[in-house]
PDB file of C-alpha atoms in Angstrom:
ATOM      1  CA  UNK A   1     -27.048  -0.482  16.131  1.00  0.00           C
ATOM      2  CA  UNK A   2     -24.426  -2.271  18.244  1.00  0.00           C
ATOM      3  CA  UNK A   3     -21.784   0.224  19.245  1.00  0.00           C
ATOM      4  CA  UNK A   4     -19.453  -2.569  20.315  1.00  0.00           C
ATOM      5  CA  UNK A   5     -18.564  -3.305  16.683  1.00  0.00           C
ATOM      6  CA  UNK A   6     -16.573  -0.065  16.350  1.00  0.00           C
ATOM      7  CA  UNK A   7     -13.086  -0.818  17.506  1.00  0.00           C
ATOM      8  CA  UNK A   8     -13.916  -3.480  20.073  1.00  0.00           C
ATOM      9  CA  UNK A   9     -13.705  -6.711  18.110  1.00  0.00           C
ATOM     10  CA  UNK A  10     -10.884  -8.859  19.521  1.00  0.00           C
ATOM     11  CA  UNK A  11     -10.053 -10.787  16.337  1.00  0.00           C
ATOM     12  CA  UNK A  12      -9.845  -7.708  14.113  1.00  0.00           C
ATOM     13  CA  UNK A  13      -7.841  -5.794  16.704  1.00  0.00           C
ATOM     14  CA  UNK A  14      -5.316  -8.604  17.169  1.00  0.00           C
ATOM     15  CA  UNK A  15      -4.865  -9.336  13.471  1.00  0.00           C
ATOM     16  CA  UNK A  16      -4.482  -5.654  12.618  1.00  0.00           C
ATOM     17  CA  UNK A  17      -1.904  -5.121  15.338  1.00  0.00           C
ATOM     18  CA  UNK A  18       0.061  -8.170  14.184  1.00  0.00           C
ATOM     19  CA  UNK A  19      -0.108  -7.347  10.459  1.00  0.00           C
ATOM     20  CA  UNK A  20       0.528  -3.582  10.596  1.00  0.00           C
ATOM     21  CA  UNK A  21       4.318  -3.747  11.295  1.00  0.00           C
ATOM     22  CA  UNK A  22       4.791  -6.167   8.397  1.00  0.00           C
ATOM     23  CA  UNK A  23       2.885  -3.845   6.069  1.00  0.00           C
ATOM     24  CA  UNK A  24       5.165  -1.005   7.128  1.00  0.00           C
ATOM     25  CA  UNK A  25       8.216  -3.207   6.588  1.00  0.00           C
ATOM     26  CA  UNK A  26       6.977  -4.057   3.094  1.00  0.00           C
ATOM     27  CA  UNK A  27       6.469  -0.349   2.464  1.00  0.00           C
ATOM     28  CA  UNK A  28      10.077   0.348   3.459  1.00  0.00           C
ATOM     29  CA  UNK A  29      11.195  -2.456   1.120  1.00  0.00           C
ATOM     30  CA  UNK A  30       9.280  -0.875  -1.766  1.00  0.00           C
ATOM     31  CA  UNK A  31      10.778   2.495  -0.826  1.00  0.00           C
ATOM     32  CA  UNK A  32      14.418   1.353  -0.830  1.00  0.00           C
ATOM     33  CA  UNK A  33      14.102  -0.893  -3.905  1.00  0.00           C
ATOM     34  CA  UNK A  34      12.238   1.647  -6.006  1.00  0.00           C
ATOM     35  CA  UNK A  35      15.053   2.105  -8.498  1.00  0.00           C
ATOM     36  CA  UNK A  36      15.388  -1.584  -9.491  1.00  0.00           C
ATOM     37  CA  UNK A  37      11.805  -2.816  -9.146  1.00  0.00           C
ATOM     38  CA  UNK A  38       8.310  -1.348  -9.482  1.00  0.00           C
ATOM     39  CA  UNK A  39       7.636   1.118  -6.729  1.00  0.00           C
ATOM     40  CA  UNK A  40       9.255   4.192  -5.334  1.00  0.00           C
ATOM     41  CA  UNK A  41       8.393   6.979  -2.962  1.00  0.00           C
ATOM     42  CA  UNK A  42       4.750   7.455  -3.854  1.00  0.00           C
ATOM     43  CA  UNK A  43       3.855   3.763  -3.825  1.00  0.00           C
ATOM     44  CA  UNK A  44       5.725   3.142  -0.583  1.00  0.00           C
ATOM     45  CA  UNK A  45       3.974   6.092   1.028  1.00  0.00           C
ATOM     46  CA  UNK A  46       0.587   4.703   0.021  1.00  0.00           C
ATOM     47  CA  UNK A  47       1.454   1.239   1.393  1.00  0.00           C
ATOM     48  CA  UNK A  48       2.645   2.632   4.732  1.00  0.00           C
ATOM     49  CA  UNK A  49      -0.436   4.880   4.909  1.00  0.00           C
ATOM     50  CA  UNK A  50      -2.629   1.844   4.293  1.00  0.00           C
ATOM     51  CA  UNK A  51      -1.244   0.289   7.475  1.00  0.00           C
ATOM     52  CA  UNK A  52      -2.440   3.344   9.416  1.00  0.00           C
ATOM     53  CA  UNK A  53      -5.812   3.127   7.679  1.00  0.00           C
ATOM     54  CA  UNK A  54      -5.999  -0.523   8.739  1.00  0.00           C
ATOM     55  CA  UNK A  55      -5.244   0.480  12.340  1.00  0.00           C
ATOM     56  CA  UNK A  56      -7.913   3.179  12.156  1.00  0.00           C
ATOM     57  CA  UNK A  57     -10.436   0.604  10.953  1.00  0.00           C
ATOM     58  CA  UNK A  58      -9.515  -1.942  13.596  1.00  0.00           C
ATOM     59  CA  UNK A  59      -8.851   0.176  16.678  1.00  0.00           C
ATOM     60  CA  UNK A  60     -11.383   2.908  16.034  1.00  0.00           C
ATOM     61  CA  UNK A  61     -10.740   6.452  14.871  1.00  0.00           C
ATOM     62  CA  UNK A  62      -9.975   8.247  18.190  1.00  0.00           C
ATOM     63  CA  UNK A  63      -7.360   5.740  19.359  1.00  0.00           C
ATOM     64  CA  UNK A  64      -5.536   5.697  16.027  1.00  0.00           C
ATOM     65  CA  UNK A  65      -5.527   9.503  15.880  1.00  0.00           C
ATOM     66  CA  UNK A  66      -4.033   9.486  19.356  1.00  0.00           C
ATOM     67  CA  UNK A  67      -1.164   7.357  18.020  1.00  0.00           C
ATOM     68  CA  UNK A  68      -0.489   9.562  14.978  1.00  0.00           C
ATOM     69  CA  UNK A  69      -1.146  13.084  16.124  1.00  0.00           C
ATOM     70  CA  UNK A  70      -1.687  16.133  13.945  1.00  0.00           C
ATOM     71  CA  UNK A  71       1.358  17.822  15.474  1.00  0.00           C
ATOM     72  CA  UNK A  72       3.461  14.968  14.032  1.00  0.00           C
ATOM     73  CA  UNK A  73       1.618  14.721  10.712  1.00  0.00           C
ATOM     74  CA  UNK A  74       1.924  18.400   9.757  1.00  0.00           C
ATOM     75  CA  UNK A  75       5.755  18.596   9.969  1.00  0.00           C
ATOM     76  CA  UNK A  76       5.993  15.301   8.067  1.00  0.00           C
ATOM     77  CA  UNK A  77       3.829  16.684   5.262  1.00  0.00           C
ATOM     78  CA  UNK A  78       6.091  19.705   4.982  1.00  0.00           C
ATOM     79  CA  UNK A  79       9.456  17.989   5.373  1.00  0.00           C
ATOM     80  CA  UNK A  80       9.183  15.954   2.163  1.00  0.00           C
ATOM     81  CA  UNK A  81       9.114  18.909  -0.273  1.00  0.00           C
ATOM     82  CA  UNK A  82      11.819  20.526   1.862  1.00  0.00           C
ATOM     83  CA  UNK A  83      14.093  17.490   1.395  1.00  0.00           C
ATOM     84  CA  UNK A  84      13.282  17.431  -2.347  1.00  0.00           C
ATOM     85  CA  UNK A  85      13.971  21.130  -2.870  1.00  0.00           C
ATOM     86  CA  UNK A  86      17.109  21.191  -0.721  1.00  0.00           C
ATOM     87  CA  UNK A  87      18.599  18.278  -2.666  1.00  0.00           C
ATOM     88  CA  UNK A  88      17.753  20.031  -5.925  1.00  0.00           C
ATOM     89  CA  UNK A  89      19.387  23.269  -4.787  1.00  0.00           C
ATOM     90  CA  UNK A  90      22.390  21.314  -3.510  1.00  0.00           C
ATOM     91  CA  UNK A  91      22.851  19.960  -7.028  1.00  0.00           C
ATOM     92  CA  UNK A  92      22.847  23.554  -8.312  1.00  0.00           C
ATOM     93  CA  UNK A  93      25.443  24.549  -5.700  1.00  0.00           C
ATOM     94  CA  UNK A  94      27.617  21.605  -6.762  1.00  0.00           C
ATOM     95  CA  UNK A  95      27.727  23.018 -10.286  1.00  0.00           C
ATOM     96  CA  UNK A  96      24.947  21.152 -12.102  1.00  0.00           C
ATOM     97  CA  UNK A  97      21.315  21.696 -12.967  1.00  0.00           C
ATOM     98  CA  UNK A  98      18.371  21.379 -10.571  1.00  0.00           C
ATOM     99  CA  UNK A  99      18.215  17.712  -9.453  1.00  0.00           C
ATOM    100  CA  UNK A 100      21.175  16.745 -11.638  1.00  0.00           C
ATOM    101  CA  UNK A 101      22.433  13.975  -9.403  1.00  0.00           C
ATOM    102  CA  UNK A 102      25.601  13.082 -11.222  1.00  0.00           C
ATOM    103  CA  UNK A 103      27.777  15.959 -10.018  1.00  0.00           C
ATOM    104  CA  UNK A 104      30.773  14.703  -8.094  1.00  0.00           C
ATOM    105  CA  UNK A 105      31.175  16.104  -4.630  1.00  0.00           C
ATOM    106  CA  UNK A 106      32.835  14.076  -1.844  1.00  0.00           C
ATOM    107  CA  UNK A 107      32.075  10.786  -3.669  1.00  0.00           C
ATOM    108  CA  UNK A 108      32.208   9.433  -7.245  1.00  0.00           C
ATOM    109  CA  UNK A 109      29.203  10.495  -9.382  1.00  0.00           C
ATOM    110  CA  UNK A 110      27.377   7.144  -9.396  1.00  0.00           C
ATOM    111  CA  UNK A 111      27.578   6.879  -5.597  1.00  0.00           C
ATOM    112  CA  UNK A 112      26.267  10.444  -5.201  1.00  0.00           C
ATOM    113  CA  UNK A 113      23.481   9.671  -7.664  1.00  0.00           C
ATOM    114  CA  UNK A 114      22.391   6.549  -5.764  1.00  0.00           C
ATOM    115  CA  UNK A 115      22.402   8.314  -2.391  1.00  0.00           C
ATOM    116  CA  UNK A 116      20.502  11.377  -3.606  1.00  0.00           C
ATOM    117  CA  UNK A 117      17.880   9.357  -5.491  1.00  0.00           C
ATOM    118  CA  UNK A 118      17.201   7.337  -2.338  1.00  0.00           C
ATOM    119  CA  UNK A 119      16.994  10.528  -0.251  1.00  0.00           C
ATOM    120  CA  UNK A 120      14.512  12.110  -2.667  1.00  0.00           C
ATOM    121  CA  UNK A 121      12.414   8.923  -2.617  1.00  0.00           C
ATOM    122  CA  UNK A 122      12.408   8.957   1.195  1.00  0.00           C
ATOM    123  CA  UNK A 123      11.190  12.559   1.173  1.00  0.00           C
ATOM    124  CA  UNK A 124       8.400  11.754  -1.274  1.00  0.00           C
ATOM    125  CA  UNK A 125       7.417   8.729   0.809  1.00  0.00           C
ATOM    126  CA  UNK A 126       7.183  10.720   4.056  1.00  0.00           C
ATOM    127  CA  UNK A 127       5.003  13.383   2.441  1.00  0.00           C
ATOM    128  CA  UNK A 128       2.668  10.978   0.661  1.00  0.00           C
ATOM    129  CA  UNK A 129       2.243   8.853   3.788  1.00  0.00           C
ATOM    130  CA  UNK A 130       1.329  11.773   6.050  1.00  0.00           C
ATOM    131  CA  UNK A 131      -0.868  13.372   3.383  1.00  0.00           C
ATOM    132  CA  UNK A 132      -2.922  10.250   2.683  1.00  0.00           C
ATOM    133  CA  UNK A 133      -3.417   9.538   6.384  1.00  0.00           C
ATOM    134  CA  UNK A 134      -4.594  13.134   6.849  1.00  0.00           C
ATOM    135  CA  UNK A 135      -6.999  12.869   3.898  1.00  0.00           C
ATOM    136  CA  UNK A 136      -8.369   9.610   5.294  1.00  0.00           C
ATOM    137  CA  UNK A 137      -8.885  11.056   8.771  1.00  0.00           C
ATOM    138  CA  UNK A 138     -10.630  14.081   7.275  1.00  0.00           C
ATOM    139  CA  UNK A 139     -12.941  11.904   5.191  1.00  0.00           C
ATOM    140  CA  UNK A 140     -13.684   9.636   8.172  1.00  0.00           C
ATOM    141  CA  UNK A 141     -14.866  12.617  10.201  1.00  0.00           C
ATOM    142  CA  UNK A 142     -12.169  14.663  11.880  1.00  0.00           C
TER     143      UNK A 142
ATOM    144  CA  UNK B   1       6.187 -29.758 -17.808  1.00  0.00           C
ATOM    145  CA  UNK B   2       5.531 -27.727 -14.662  1.00  0.00           C
ATOM    146  CA  UNK B   3       5.526 -24.545 -16.744  1.00  0.00           C
ATOM    147  CA  UNK B   4       2.724 -25.842 -18.955  1.00  0.00           C
ATOM    148  CA  UNK B   5       0.735 -26.946 -15.924  1.00  0.00           C
ATOM    149  CA  UNK B   6       1.075 -23.483 -14.387  1.00  0.00           C
ATOM    150  CA  UNK B   7       0.124 -21.834 -17.677  1.00  0.00           C
ATOM    151  CA  UNK B   8      -3.037 -23.940 -17.831  1.00  0.00           C
ATOM    152  CA  UNK B   9      -3.786 -23.088 -14.196  1.00  0.00           C
ATOM    153  CA  UNK B  10      -3.386 -19.387 -14.943  1.00  0.00           C
ATOM    154  CA  UNK B  11      -5.779 -19.629 -17.887  1.00  0.00           C
ATOM    155  CA  UNK B  12      -8.385 -21.417 -15.774  1.00  0.00           C
ATOM    156  CA  UNK B  13      -8.007 -18.846 -12.997  1.00  0.00           C
ATOM    157  CA  UNK B  14      -8.527 -16.018 -15.489  1.00  0.00           C
ATOM    158  CA  UNK B  15     -11.638 -17.775 -16.793  1.00  0.00           C
ATOM    159  CA  UNK B  16     -12.965 -18.169 -13.253  1.00  0.00           C
ATOM    160  CA  UNK B  17     -12.336 -14.480 -12.580  1.00  0.00           C
ATOM    161  CA  UNK B  18     -14.258 -13.597 -15.740  1.00  0.00           C
ATOM    162  CA  UNK B  19     -17.136 -15.766 -14.544  1.00  0.00           C
ATOM    163  CA  UNK B  20     -17.263 -13.995 -11.197  1.00  0.00           C
ATOM    164  CA  UNK B  21     -17.294 -10.658 -13.020  1.00  0.00           C
ATOM    165  CA  UNK B  22     -20.838 -11.624 -14.052  1.00  0.00           C
ATOM    166  CA  UNK B  23     -21.825 -11.708 -10.385  1.00  0.00           C
ATOM    167  CA  UNK B  24     -20.262  -8.282  -9.845  1.00  0.00           C
ATOM    168  CA  UNK B  25     -22.310  -6.772 -12.667  1.00  0.00           C
ATOM    169  CA  UNK B  26     -25.539  -8.693 -12.008  1.00  0.00           C
ATOM    170  CA  UNK B  27     -25.483  -9.325  -8.246  1.00  0.00           C
ATOM    171  CA  UNK B  28     -28.830  -8.556  -6.631  1.00  0.00           C
ATOM    172  CA  UNK B  29     -27.466  -7.362  -3.293  1.00  0.00           C
ATOM    173  CA  UNK B  30     -24.376  -5.359  -2.439  1.00  0.00           C
ATOM    174  CA  UNK B  31     -22.972  -8.293  -0.452  1.00  0.00           C
ATOM    175  CA  UNK B  32     -22.872 -10.391  -3.637  1.00  0.00           C
ATOM    176  CA  UNK B  33     -20.897  -7.712  -5.429  1.00  0.00           C
ATOM    177  CA  UNK B  34     -18.423  -7.231  -2.578  1.00  0.00           C
ATOM    178  CA  UNK B  35     -17.723 -10.956  -2.201  1.00  0.00           C
ATOM    179  CA  UNK B  36     -17.391 -11.331  -5.985  1.00  0.00           C
ATOM    180  CA  UNK B  37     -14.830  -8.504  -6.121  1.00  0.00           C
ATOM    181  CA  UNK B  38     -12.975 -10.213  -3.273  1.00  0.00           C
ATOM    182  CA  UNK B  39     -12.930 -13.501  -5.209  1.00  0.00           C
ATOM    183  CA  UNK B  40     -11.616 -11.746  -8.331  1.00  0.00           C
ATOM    184  CA  UNK B  41      -8.852 -10.197  -6.244  1.00  0.00           C
ATOM    185  CA  UNK B  42      -7.849 -13.598  -4.878  1.00  0.00           C
ATOM    186  CA  UNK B  43      -7.738 -15.086  -8.385  1.00  0.00           C
ATOM    187  CA  UNK B  44      -5.616 -12.171  -9.585  1.00  0.00           C
ATOM    188  CA  UNK B  45      -3.256 -12.689  -6.650  1.00  0.00           C
ATOM    189  CA  UNK B  46      -2.662 -16.347  -7.492  1.00  0.00           C
ATOM    190  CA  UNK B  47      -2.352 -15.520 -11.194  1.00  0.00           C
ATOM    191  CA  UNK B  48       0.324 -12.913 -10.412  1.00  0.00           C
ATOM    192  CA  UNK B  49       2.352 -15.434  -8.409  1.00  0.00           C
ATOM    193  CA  UNK B  50       2.026 -17.889 -11.315  1.00  0.00           C
ATOM    194  CA  UNK B  51       3.232 -15.215 -13.763  1.00  0.00           C
ATOM    195  CA  UNK B  52       6.227 -14.568 -11.512  1.00  0.00           C
ATOM    196  CA  UNK B  53       7.019 -18.293 -11.570  1.00  0.00           C
ATOM    197  CA  UNK B  54       6.461 -18.848 -15.301  1.00  0.00           C
ATOM    198  CA  UNK B  55       8.582 -15.886 -16.427  1.00  0.00           C
ATOM    199  CA  UNK B  56      11.296 -16.341 -13.842  1.00  0.00           C
ATOM    200  CA  UNK B  57      13.002 -13.130 -15.009  1.00  0.00           C
ATOM    201  CA  UNK B  58      10.301 -10.953 -13.470  1.00  0.00           C
ATOM    202  CA  UNK B  59      10.229 -11.785  -9.780  1.00  0.00           C
ATOM    203  CA  UNK B  60       8.818  -8.361  -8.908  1.00  0.00           C
ATOM    204  CA  UNK B  61       5.361  -9.778  -9.636  1.00  0.00           C
ATOM    205  CA  UNK B  62       5.626 -11.256  -6.130  1.00  0.00           C
ATOM    206  CA  UNK B  63       5.680  -7.699  -4.729  1.00  0.00           C
ATOM    207  CA  UNK B  64       2.567  -6.785  -6.676  1.00  0.00           C
ATOM    208  CA  UNK B  65       0.879  -9.951  -5.415  1.00  0.00           C
ATOM    209  CA  UNK B  66       1.729  -8.938  -1.830  1.00  0.00           C
ATOM    210  CA  UNK B  67       0.164  -5.527  -2.372  1.00  0.00           C
ATOM    211  CA  UNK B  68      -2.901  -7.214  -3.824  1.00  0.00           C
ATOM    212  CA  UNK B  69      -3.196  -9.418  -0.744  1.00  0.00           C
ATOM    213  CA  UNK B  70      -2.954  -6.353   1.504  1.00  0.00           C
ATOM    214  CA  UNK B  71      -5.701  -4.521  -0.382  1.00  0.00           C
ATOM    215  CA  UNK B  72      -7.924  -7.603  -0.333  1.00  0.00           C
ATOM    216  CA  UNK B  73      -7.505  -7.919   3.428  1.00  0.00           C
ATOM    217  CA  UNK B  74      -8.512  -4.315   3.990  1.00  0.00           C
ATOM    218  CA  UNK B  75     -11.442  -4.693   1.591  1.00  0.00           C
ATOM    219  CA  UNK B  76     -12.653  -7.680   3.613  1.00  0.00           C
ATOM    220  CA  UNK B  77     -12.514  -5.737   6.885  1.00  0.00           C
ATOM    221  CA  UNK B  78     -14.265  -2.680   5.454  1.00  0.00           C
ATOM    222  CA  UNK B  79     -16.940  -4.804   3.758  1.00  0.00           C
ATOM    223  CA  UNK B  80     -17.608  -6.785   6.928  1.00  0.00           C
ATOM    224  CA  UNK B  81     -17.850  -3.600   8.966  1.00  0.00           C
ATOM    225  CA  UNK B  82     -20.198  -2.017   6.436  1.00  0.00           C
ATOM    226  CA  UNK B  83     -22.429  -5.053   6.094  1.00  0.00           C
ATOM    227  CA  UNK B  84     -22.575  -5.568   9.832  1.00  0.00           C
ATOM    228  CA  UNK B  85     -23.335  -2.035  10.961  1.00  0.00           C
ATOM    229  CA  UNK B  86     -24.289  -0.056   7.863  1.00  0.00           C
ATOM    230  CA  UNK B  87     -21.431   2.379   8.465  1.00  0.00           C
ATOM    231  CA  UNK B  88     -17.656   2.164   8.341  1.00  0.00           C
ATOM    232  CA  UNK B  89     -17.031   4.514  11.254  1.00  0.00           C
ATOM    233  CA  UNK B  90     -19.318   4.964  14.207  1.00  0.00           C
TER     234      UNK B  90
END
């Protein structure tokens, strides 16, 4: 079995390194436009994670794990629920229910609602992205 | 007139995808099945862009077509790696 096919092919390496930033940019687009078009935090997280899976396929598993270390992935997995829960509790402190965005503090209610929905989506996206990359690395042989 | 032409094209693409579904179900080797799934994905991609053009209210079909293209690209790489070496990771 030729070992040179694992992470050494020039065409696959070059195309993956060119395409991966655009995939991540598309994932950010899906993340920030989730409230007016199909998509949202979960879908954007999966798209961004797929760019890391593509890099792992093209560059080989050890090199891609070197670029996205476990010490970075673990805090990212945990920070998403933290953002979600802290925004929910902030809505309680502002006088509403859990995750009731429309309470007016500092800004008019619709502005607060838009900002907090985007922040919750960003938290979900971070968690899903790190989680799916971790699951993929585990399945590929950690 | 262009709308009708695109509608006809979409119907023919759907028919072609249905024809390649036969190769997915029947294909003797695994390479036949993988390439047939890839062809179906390409047809679905073009059909999604046509839907976005025909019903010009729903431009978000372009986004779904982009995601389809991304998944097809990764499927091609994984299939080529698997068919070439027998494994995905060494």
